[in-house]
Tab-separated table of C-alpha atoms and ligand atoms in Angstrom:
chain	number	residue	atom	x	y	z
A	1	UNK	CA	15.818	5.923	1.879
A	2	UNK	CA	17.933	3.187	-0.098
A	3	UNK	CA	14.771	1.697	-1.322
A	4	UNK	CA	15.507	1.251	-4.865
A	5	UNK	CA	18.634	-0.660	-4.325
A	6	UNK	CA	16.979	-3.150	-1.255
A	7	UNK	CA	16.697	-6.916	-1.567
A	8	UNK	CA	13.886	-8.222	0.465
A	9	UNK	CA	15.166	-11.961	0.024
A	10	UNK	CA	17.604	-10.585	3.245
A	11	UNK	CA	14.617	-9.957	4.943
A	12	UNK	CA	12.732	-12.642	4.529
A	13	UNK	CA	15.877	-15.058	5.983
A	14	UNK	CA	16.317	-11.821	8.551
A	15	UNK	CA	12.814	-10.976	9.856
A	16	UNK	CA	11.314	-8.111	9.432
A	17	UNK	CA	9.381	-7.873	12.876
A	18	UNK	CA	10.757	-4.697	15.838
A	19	UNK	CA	9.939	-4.100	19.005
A	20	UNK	CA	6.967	-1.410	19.523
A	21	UNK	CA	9.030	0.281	21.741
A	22	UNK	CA	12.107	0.763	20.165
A	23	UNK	CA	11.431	3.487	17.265
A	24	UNK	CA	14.749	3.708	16.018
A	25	UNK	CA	14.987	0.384	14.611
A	26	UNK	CA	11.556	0.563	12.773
A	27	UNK	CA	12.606	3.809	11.682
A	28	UNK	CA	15.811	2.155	9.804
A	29	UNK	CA	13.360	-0.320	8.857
A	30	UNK	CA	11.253	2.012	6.878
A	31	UNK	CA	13.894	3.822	5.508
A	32	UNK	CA	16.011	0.638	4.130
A	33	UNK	CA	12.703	-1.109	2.745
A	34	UNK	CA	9.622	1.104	2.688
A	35	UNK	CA	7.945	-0.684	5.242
A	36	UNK	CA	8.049	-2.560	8.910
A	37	UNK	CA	6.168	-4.517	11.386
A	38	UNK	CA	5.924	-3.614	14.821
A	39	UNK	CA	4.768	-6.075	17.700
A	40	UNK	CA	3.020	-5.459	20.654
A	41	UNK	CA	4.331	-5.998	23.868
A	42	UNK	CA	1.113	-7.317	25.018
A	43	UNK	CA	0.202	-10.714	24.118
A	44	UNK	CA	-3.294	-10.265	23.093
A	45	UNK	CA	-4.959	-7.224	21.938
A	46	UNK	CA	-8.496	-5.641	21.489
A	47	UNK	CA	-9.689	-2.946	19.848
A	48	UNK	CA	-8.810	-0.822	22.119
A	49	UNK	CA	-5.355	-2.054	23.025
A	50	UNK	CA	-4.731	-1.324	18.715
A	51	UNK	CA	-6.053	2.544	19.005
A	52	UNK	CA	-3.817	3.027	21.283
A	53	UNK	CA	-1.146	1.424	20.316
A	54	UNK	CA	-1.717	3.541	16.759
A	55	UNK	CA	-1.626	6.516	18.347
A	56	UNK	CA	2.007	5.802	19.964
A	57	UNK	CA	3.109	4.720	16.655
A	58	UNK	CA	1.694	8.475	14.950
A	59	UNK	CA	3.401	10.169	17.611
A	60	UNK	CA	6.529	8.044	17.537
A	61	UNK	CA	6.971	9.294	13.904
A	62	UNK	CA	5.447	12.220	13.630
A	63	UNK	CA	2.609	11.149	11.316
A	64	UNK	CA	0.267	13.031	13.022
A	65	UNK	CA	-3.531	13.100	12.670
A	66	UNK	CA	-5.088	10.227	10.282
A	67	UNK	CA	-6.093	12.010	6.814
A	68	UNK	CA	-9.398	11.447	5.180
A	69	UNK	CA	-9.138	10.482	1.807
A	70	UNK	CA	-11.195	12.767	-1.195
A	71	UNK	CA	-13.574	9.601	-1.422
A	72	UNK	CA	-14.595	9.468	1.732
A	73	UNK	CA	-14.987	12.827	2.809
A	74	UNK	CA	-18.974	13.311	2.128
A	75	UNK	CA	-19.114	9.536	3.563
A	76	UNK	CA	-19.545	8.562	7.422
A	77	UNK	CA	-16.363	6.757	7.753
A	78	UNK	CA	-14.069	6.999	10.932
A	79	UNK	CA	-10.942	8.369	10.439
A	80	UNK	CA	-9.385	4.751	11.696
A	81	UNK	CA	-11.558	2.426	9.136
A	82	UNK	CA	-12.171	-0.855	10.274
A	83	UNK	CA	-11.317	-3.448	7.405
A	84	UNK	CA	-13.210	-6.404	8.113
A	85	UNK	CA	-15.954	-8.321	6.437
A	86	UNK	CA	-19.257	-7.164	6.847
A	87	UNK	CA	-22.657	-8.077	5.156
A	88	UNK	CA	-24.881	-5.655	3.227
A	89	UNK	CA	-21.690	-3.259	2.928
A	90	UNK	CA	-21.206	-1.792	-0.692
A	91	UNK	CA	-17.540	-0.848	-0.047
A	92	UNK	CA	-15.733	-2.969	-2.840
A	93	UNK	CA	-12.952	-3.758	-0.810
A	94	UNK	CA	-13.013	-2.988	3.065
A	95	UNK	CA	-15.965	-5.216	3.435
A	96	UNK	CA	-15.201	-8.249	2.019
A	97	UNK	CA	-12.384	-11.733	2.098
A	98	UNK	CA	-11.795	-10.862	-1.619
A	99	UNK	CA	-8.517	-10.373	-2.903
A	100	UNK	CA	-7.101	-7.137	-3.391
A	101	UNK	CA	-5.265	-6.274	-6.787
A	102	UNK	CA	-2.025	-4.175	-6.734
A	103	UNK	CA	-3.086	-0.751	-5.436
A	104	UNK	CA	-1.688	2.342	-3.820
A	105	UNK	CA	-4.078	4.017	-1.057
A	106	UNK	CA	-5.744	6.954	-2.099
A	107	UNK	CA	-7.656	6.319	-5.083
A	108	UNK	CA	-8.601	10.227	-6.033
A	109	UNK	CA	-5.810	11.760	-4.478
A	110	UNK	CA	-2.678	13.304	-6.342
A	111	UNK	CA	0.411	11.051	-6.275
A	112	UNK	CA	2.623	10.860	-3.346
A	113	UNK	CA	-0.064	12.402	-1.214
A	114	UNK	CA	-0.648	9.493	0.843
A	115	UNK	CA	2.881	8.699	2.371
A	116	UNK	CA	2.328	6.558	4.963
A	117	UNK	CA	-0.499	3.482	5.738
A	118	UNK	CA	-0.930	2.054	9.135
A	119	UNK	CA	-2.688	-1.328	9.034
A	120	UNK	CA	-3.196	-2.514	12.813
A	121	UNK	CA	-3.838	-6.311	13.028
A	122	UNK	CA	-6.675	-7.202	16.066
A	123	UNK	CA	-7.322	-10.795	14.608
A	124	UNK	CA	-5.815	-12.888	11.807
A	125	UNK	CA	-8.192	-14.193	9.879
A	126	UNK	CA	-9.256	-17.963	10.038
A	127	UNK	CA	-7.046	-18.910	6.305
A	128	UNK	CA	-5.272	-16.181	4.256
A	129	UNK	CA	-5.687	-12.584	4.082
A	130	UNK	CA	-1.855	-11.922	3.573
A	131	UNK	CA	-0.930	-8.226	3.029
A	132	UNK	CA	1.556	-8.152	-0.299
A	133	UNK	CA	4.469	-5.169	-0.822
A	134	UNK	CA	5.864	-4.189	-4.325
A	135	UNK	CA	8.712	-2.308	-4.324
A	136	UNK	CA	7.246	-0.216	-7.302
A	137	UNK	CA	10.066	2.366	-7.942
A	138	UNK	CA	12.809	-0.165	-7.943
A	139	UNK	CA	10.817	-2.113	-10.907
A	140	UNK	CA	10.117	1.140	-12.500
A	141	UNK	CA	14.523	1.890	-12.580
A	142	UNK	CA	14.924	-1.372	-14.026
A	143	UNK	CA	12.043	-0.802	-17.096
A	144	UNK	CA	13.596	2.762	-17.556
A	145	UNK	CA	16.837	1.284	-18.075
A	146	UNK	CA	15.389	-1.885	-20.208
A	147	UNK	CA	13.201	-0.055	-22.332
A	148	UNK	CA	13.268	4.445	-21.550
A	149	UNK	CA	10.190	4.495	-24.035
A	150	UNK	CA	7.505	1.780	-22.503
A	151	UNK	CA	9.080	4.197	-18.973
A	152	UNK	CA	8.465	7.476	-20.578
A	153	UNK	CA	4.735	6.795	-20.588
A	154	UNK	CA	4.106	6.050	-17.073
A	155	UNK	CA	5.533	9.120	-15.876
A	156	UNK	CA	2.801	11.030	-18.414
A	157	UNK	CA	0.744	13.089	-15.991
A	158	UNK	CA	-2.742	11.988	-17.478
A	159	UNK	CA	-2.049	8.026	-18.053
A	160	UNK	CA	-3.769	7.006	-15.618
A	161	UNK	CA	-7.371	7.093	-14.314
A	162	UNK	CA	-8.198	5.770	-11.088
A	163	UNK	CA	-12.164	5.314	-10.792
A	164	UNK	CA	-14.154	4.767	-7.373
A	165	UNK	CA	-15.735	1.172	-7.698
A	166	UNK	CA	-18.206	2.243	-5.063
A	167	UNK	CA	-21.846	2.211	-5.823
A	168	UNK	CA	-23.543	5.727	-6.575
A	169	UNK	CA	-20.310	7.464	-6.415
A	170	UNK	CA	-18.996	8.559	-9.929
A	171	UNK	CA	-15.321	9.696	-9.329
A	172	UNK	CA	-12.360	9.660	-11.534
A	173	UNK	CA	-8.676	11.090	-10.827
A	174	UNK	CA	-6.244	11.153	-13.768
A	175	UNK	CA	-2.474	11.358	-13.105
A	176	UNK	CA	1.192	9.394	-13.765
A	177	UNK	CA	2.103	6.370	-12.928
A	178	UNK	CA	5.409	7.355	-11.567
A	179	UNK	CA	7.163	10.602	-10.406
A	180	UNK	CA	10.831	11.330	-9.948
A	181	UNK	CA	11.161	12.413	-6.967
A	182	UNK	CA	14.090	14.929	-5.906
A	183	UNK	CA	15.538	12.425	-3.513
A	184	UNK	CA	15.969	10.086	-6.254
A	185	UNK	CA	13.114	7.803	-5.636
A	186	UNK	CA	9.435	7.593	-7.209
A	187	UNK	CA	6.411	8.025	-5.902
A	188	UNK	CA	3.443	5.764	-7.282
A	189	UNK	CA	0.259	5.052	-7.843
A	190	UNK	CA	0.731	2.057	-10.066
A	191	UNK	CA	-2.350	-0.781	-9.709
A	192	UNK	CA	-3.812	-3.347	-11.859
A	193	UNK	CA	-6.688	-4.135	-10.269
A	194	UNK	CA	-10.777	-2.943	-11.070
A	195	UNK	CA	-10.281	0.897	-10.424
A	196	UNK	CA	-7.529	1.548	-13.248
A	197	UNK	CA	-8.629	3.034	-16.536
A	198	UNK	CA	-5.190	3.982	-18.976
A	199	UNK	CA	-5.587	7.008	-21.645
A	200	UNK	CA	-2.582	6.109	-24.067
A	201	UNK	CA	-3.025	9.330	-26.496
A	202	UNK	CA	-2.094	6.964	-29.671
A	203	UNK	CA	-1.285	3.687	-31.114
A	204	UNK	CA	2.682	4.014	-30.019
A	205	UNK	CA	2.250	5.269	-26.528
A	206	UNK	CA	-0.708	2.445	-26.324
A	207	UNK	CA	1.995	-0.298	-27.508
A	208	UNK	CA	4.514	1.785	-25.185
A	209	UNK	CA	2.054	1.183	-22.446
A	210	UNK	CA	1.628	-2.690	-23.282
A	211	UNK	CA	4.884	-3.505	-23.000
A	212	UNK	CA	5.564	-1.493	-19.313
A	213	UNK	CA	2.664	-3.373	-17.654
A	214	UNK	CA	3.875	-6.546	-19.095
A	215	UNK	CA	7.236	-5.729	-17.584
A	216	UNK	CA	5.653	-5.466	-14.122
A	217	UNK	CA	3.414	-8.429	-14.191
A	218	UNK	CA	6.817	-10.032	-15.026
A	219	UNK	CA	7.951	-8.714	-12.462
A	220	UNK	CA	6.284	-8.301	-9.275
A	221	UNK	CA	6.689	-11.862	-8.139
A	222	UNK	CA	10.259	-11.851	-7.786
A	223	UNK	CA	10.908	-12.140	-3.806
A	224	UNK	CA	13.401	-9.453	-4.602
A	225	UNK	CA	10.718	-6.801	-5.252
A	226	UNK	CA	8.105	-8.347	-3.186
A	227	UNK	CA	7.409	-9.461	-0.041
A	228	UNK	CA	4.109	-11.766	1.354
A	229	UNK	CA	3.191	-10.569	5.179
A	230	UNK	CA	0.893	-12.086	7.353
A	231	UNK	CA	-0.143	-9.858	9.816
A	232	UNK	CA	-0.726	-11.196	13.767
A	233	UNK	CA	-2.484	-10.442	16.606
A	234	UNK	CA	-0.869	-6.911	18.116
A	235	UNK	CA	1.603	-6.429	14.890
A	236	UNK	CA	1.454	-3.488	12.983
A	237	UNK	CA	2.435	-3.175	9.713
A	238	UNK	CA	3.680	0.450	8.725
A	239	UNK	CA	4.204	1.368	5.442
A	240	UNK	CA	5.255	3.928	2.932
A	241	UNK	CA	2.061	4.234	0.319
A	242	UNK	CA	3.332	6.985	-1.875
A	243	UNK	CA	6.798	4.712	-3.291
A	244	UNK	CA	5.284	0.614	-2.479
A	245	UNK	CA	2.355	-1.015	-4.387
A	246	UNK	CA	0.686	-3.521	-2.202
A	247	UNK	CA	-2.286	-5.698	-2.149
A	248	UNK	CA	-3.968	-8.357	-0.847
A	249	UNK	CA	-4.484	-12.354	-0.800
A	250	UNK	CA	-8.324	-13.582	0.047
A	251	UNK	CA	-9.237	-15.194	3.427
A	252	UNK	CA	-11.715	-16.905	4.774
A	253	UNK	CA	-13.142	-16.228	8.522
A	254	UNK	CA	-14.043	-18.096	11.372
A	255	UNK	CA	-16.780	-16.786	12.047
A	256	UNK	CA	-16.813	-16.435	15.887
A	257	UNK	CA	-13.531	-14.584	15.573
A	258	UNK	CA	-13.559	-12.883	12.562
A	259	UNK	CA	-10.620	-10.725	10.520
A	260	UNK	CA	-10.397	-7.556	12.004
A	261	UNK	CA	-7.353	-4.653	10.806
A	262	UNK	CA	-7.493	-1.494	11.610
A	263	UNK	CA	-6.661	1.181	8.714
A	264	UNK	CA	-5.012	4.754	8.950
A	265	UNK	CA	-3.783	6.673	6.401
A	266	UNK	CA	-0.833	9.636	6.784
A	267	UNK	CA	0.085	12.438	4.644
A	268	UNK	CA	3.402	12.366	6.888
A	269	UNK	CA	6.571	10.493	5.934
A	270	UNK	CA	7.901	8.716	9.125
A	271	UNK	CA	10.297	10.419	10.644
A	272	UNK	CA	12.416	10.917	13.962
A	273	UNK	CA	10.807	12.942	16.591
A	274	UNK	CA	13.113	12.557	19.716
B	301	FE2	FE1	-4.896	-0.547	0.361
């Protein structure tokens, strides 16, 4: 992966959309910049047209079966979760047009569990619902080369706190921010959003820690780091979760053709299978 030295201003001249059925070139998608967008080859898609077409994509890369994250497990979700706005749901997120704050997927699990997210688009919504991408690690090389100390504390293995924002379900999973990874790169579980709870251990690494989230929110407009998608009908975005942030914008529905994505979650890398 050259991740951390990628520009997506290229891309966003370039396009970032391949062909469902040509691999290879998503594959040097997601190894250049973390992510890619497949299209279908059909022109409109339902449900089941997208469940199939995921399953190509799993077996395409070798992600194989979708993995059921730690905070869903005693729950009745479906392995593919439906993200789409429903009424009388408590889920904080899948539920509802809200925006999304930076995240990664996989609030309790350890980082760089979740490697890859599959997020199938059935129906746009009526206004917004953008997905956004962070290239985390590359922000986190430039901090550690700004200022190694504000760095240092991210990569402290009980920094961070993720808590479940569900109703009735008390959960909390403590880890880094950032860890090196032998390749080079960094996996991530960096977020400012309503989950994260920080456990600086004393006035320095809390000042440490002020200044490193500073230098993100500073940074994670920059179209160089960043990049705004909005999903279509029949595209699929694919995307590394364990080294991007992403989030995303609110949306409003029409309500006779409402928002519908479908969600799966990989601890597989993508990879070449044929
Ligand atoms: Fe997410």
């Amino acid at each position: 992966m050259q991740l951390m030295k990628s520009s997506y201003t290229e891309l966003t001249a370039r396009g970032h959309v391949t062909d469902l059925l040509k691999p290879d070139e998503t594959l040097e998608m997601l190894e250049t910049y973390g992510f890619a967008v497949t299209q279908s080859p059909s022109v409109t898609v339902s449900t089941a047209d997208a469940h199939r077409e995921m399953a190509a994509i799993r077996s395409d890369f070798g992600l194989g079966e979708p993995y059921v994250p730690l905070l869903y497990r005693d729950r009745d979700e479906p392995i593919v979760t439906e993200v789409t706005r429903k009424g009388g749901s408590d889920h904080p997120v899948f539920h509802t047009g809200e925006a999304q704050g930076w995240h990664t997927d996989g609030l309790l699990e350890d980082i760089g569990t979740i490697k890859t997210t599959l997020l199938y688009c059935v129906s746009p919504a009526h206004r917004g619902g953008s997905t956004f991408l962070l290239n985390a690690g590359r922000v986190f090389d430039e901090l550690r080369a700004e200022d190694p100390e504000a760095a240092d504390v991210l990569l402290q293995d009980t920094i961070l706190g993720r808590r479940s924002t569900i109703p009735g379900v008390d959960r909390e999973a403590l880890g880094p921010v950032f860890l090196e990874l032998a390749s080079g790169h960094y996996a991530t579980r960096y977020g400012e959003g309503r989950v994260e709870r920080w456990y600086p251990r004393d006035a320095a690494e809390q000042h440490a820690l002020d200044r490193a989230l500073r230098f993100f929110r500073a940074r994670r407009d920059d179209p160089d780091v960043r990049i705004d998608l909005l999903l279509r009908a029949g595209q699929c975005l694919i995307f590394r979760n364990d080294v991007l942030a992403h989030g995303r914008e609110n949306f409003t529905d029409d309500p006779r053709h409402p928002r519908l994505l479908l969600r799966s979650l990989h601890t597989n890398a993508p990879k070449k299978t044929s």
